[in-house]
Structures are given as C-alpha cells and as structure tokens.
C-alpha cells in the first residue's frame, strides 16, 4: 500500500541508473503531475534512518522541483543487488525508452557483471541475441545512433549501413535511408552494392548531404549487378544466392565483360 511520505525524508539513489533522465523529460513529467496528479506511486526502501528511491526517480525529481512537500510512495525492503535489478527492469519496461537508452543500460549492467553476458541475460529476462544487438549499436557511427534515437530509421535497417566503412559514403546512405524511409531489405541491397562496386550513388555530393530538412524526397538508385548502370529500386529485381553460387556468377560476368573488351579491341 502506498502512503504520503515527506519529500525531505527521501534520498535520491546513491548509484542511480540515470537512463532517460533529461531536462525535457523532467519538464514533461512536471506537466503531467500538474495536469493529472501522481498516478503511480514511487517505490522506496529504508536506508540510514530515511528512505532511498528504488523506482520513480523522474517522478521524484519533478515533484521536488514543483515544490511538493509529500509524494505517494510504497515502502519495500530490498538489498543493493535487488535494488539495482528493479531499477534496470523499470527502465526496460518504459514505453518511451529508445534503443540507444536500452543499449546504455545493458552496457552499465555488463560492466557491473564483469561482461558476463549470460548473467545479464538472466537478470533482465532478455536473450543473448537481444543483448548483443544492443551492445553493437554503441559501436556504430554516432550519426546512425542519433537517427535511431530520433526514430528516423529502424535498428534492422541501420545495422547494414553501420557496416559501410567509408564515412562519406555511410553518411550519404544514411541520409538516403532517412529521406526515403528505407527498409532493412533496401539497406541490405545498398550494402551489397557497396561491397561489390565499392561505391554508392553520388557519395561525394556534399551539397545534397548539407541541404535543408525540407528538401524533396530522394529516389534511391542502385547499380545493376550485371551492366553496372544505375536504376531506380522498382526497376531492379532481387534474387537470393548462396556464397558459392554468387561467386560463380560474379566470375562468369567478369569473364563475359573481358571477352567483350577483347573482341572490341580486335
């Protein structure tokens, strides 16, 4: 059962997981408290003659900044490890939590558990694959991370762009993906084209990269695997090959091109 507790009797977390605690987030929480009141109680635990916040850190900060004297709280005993785990779960179930925030939280827990991924997986109830994917994000280009944070591109679409090692071309593809709403299948095709040809359409067009947010949507293009000419995506056809067949096809096309060059020189 929750009860009214004096805010002056509540301590902020000694080792908080400050994921998602931003000035804008606090302002939104303050606005919610003013308009709708406190819907959910915070959770606190007894500590040093007072109470320490277990969950509801943002609500507490917002209420304190609003000048509230008391706040609805539920008192629950928990040790340090249980408290950290509860805080991690509270963050992971937040509806507004982004993939970047999830990745940062996983990184924090990995450090606490000496990089024991199986331990973290068990504690937060997420698969090893989910954890690996979130940790991968933290190694990606900061511009790709920003796009994910702003929900301009999905993680699945972004992961293919992250594999493009040339920064100029990677940033160009990212802009293309954002403006055209590229899916994971599309960015996978772009990655494949880059791996084959080593280039992407107009990668050094700086004027395009720097133009305003209200520019006309881009019509993405890709080089044909056979003739190497650029075509709009709807004009291209896609087939799946195993690595051996793909290599054989590539060699056959290269040999055909060489024959044509030889005949042209005669």
CSV table of N, CA and C in Angstrom, one decimal, residues 87 95 102 115 118 120 148 153 163 171 174 178 202 216:
chain,number,residue,atom,x,y,z
A,87,UNK,N,15.6,-1.4,-10.6
A,87,UNK,CA,15.8,-0.2,-11.4
A,87,UNK,C,16.0,-0.4,-12.9
A,95,UNK,N,7.7,2.7,-21.9
A,95,UNK,CA,7.3,2.7,-23.2
A,95,UNK,C,8.1,3.7,-24.1
A,102,UNK,N,18.3,1.7,-24.1
A,102,UNK,CA,18.4,0.3,-23.8
A,102,UNK,C,19.9,-0.2,-23.9
A,115,UNK,N,31.2,-8.2,-17.6
A,115,UNK,CA,31.0,-8.6,-19.0
A,115,UNK,C,30.5,-10.0,-19.1
A,118,UNK,N,25.7,-13.9,-20.0
A,118,UNK,CA,24.7,-14.8,-19.6
A,118,UNK,C,24.0,-14.4,-18.3
A,120,UNK,N,23.7,-11.2,-17.2
A,120,UNK,CA,22.9,-10.1,-17.5
A,120,UNK,C,21.6,-10.5,-18.2
A,148,UNK,N,18.6,6.6,-35.0
A,148,UNK,CA,17.8,5.6,-34.2
A,148,UNK,C,17.1,6.3,-33.1
A,153,UNK,N,15.1,5.9,-38.4
A,153,UNK,CA,15.5,4.7,-39.0
A,153,UNK,C,15.4,3.5,-38.0
A,163,UNK,N,27.8,-1.2,-41.4
A,163,UNK,CA,28.9,-2.0,-42.0
A,163,UNK,C,29.7,-1.3,-43.1
A,171,UNK,N,27.5,8.1,-44.5
A,171,UNK,CA,26.6,9.2,-44.1
A,171,UNK,C,25.7,9.5,-45.3
A,174,UNK,N,23.0,7.0,-45.2
A,174,UNK,CA,22.1,7.2,-44.0
A,174,UNK,C,21.1,8.3,-44.4
A,178,UNK,N,17.0,7.9,-44.5
A,178,UNK,CA,16.1,8.7,-43.7
A,178,UNK,C,15.0,9.3,-44.6
A,202,UNK,N,26.4,8.8,-56.1
A,202,UNK,CA,26.8,10.2,-55.8
A,202,UNK,C,27.2,10.4,-54.3
A,216,UNK,N,13.3,17.9,-51.3
A,216,UNK,CA,12.4,16.9,-52.0
A,216,UNK,C,12.9,15.5,-51.7
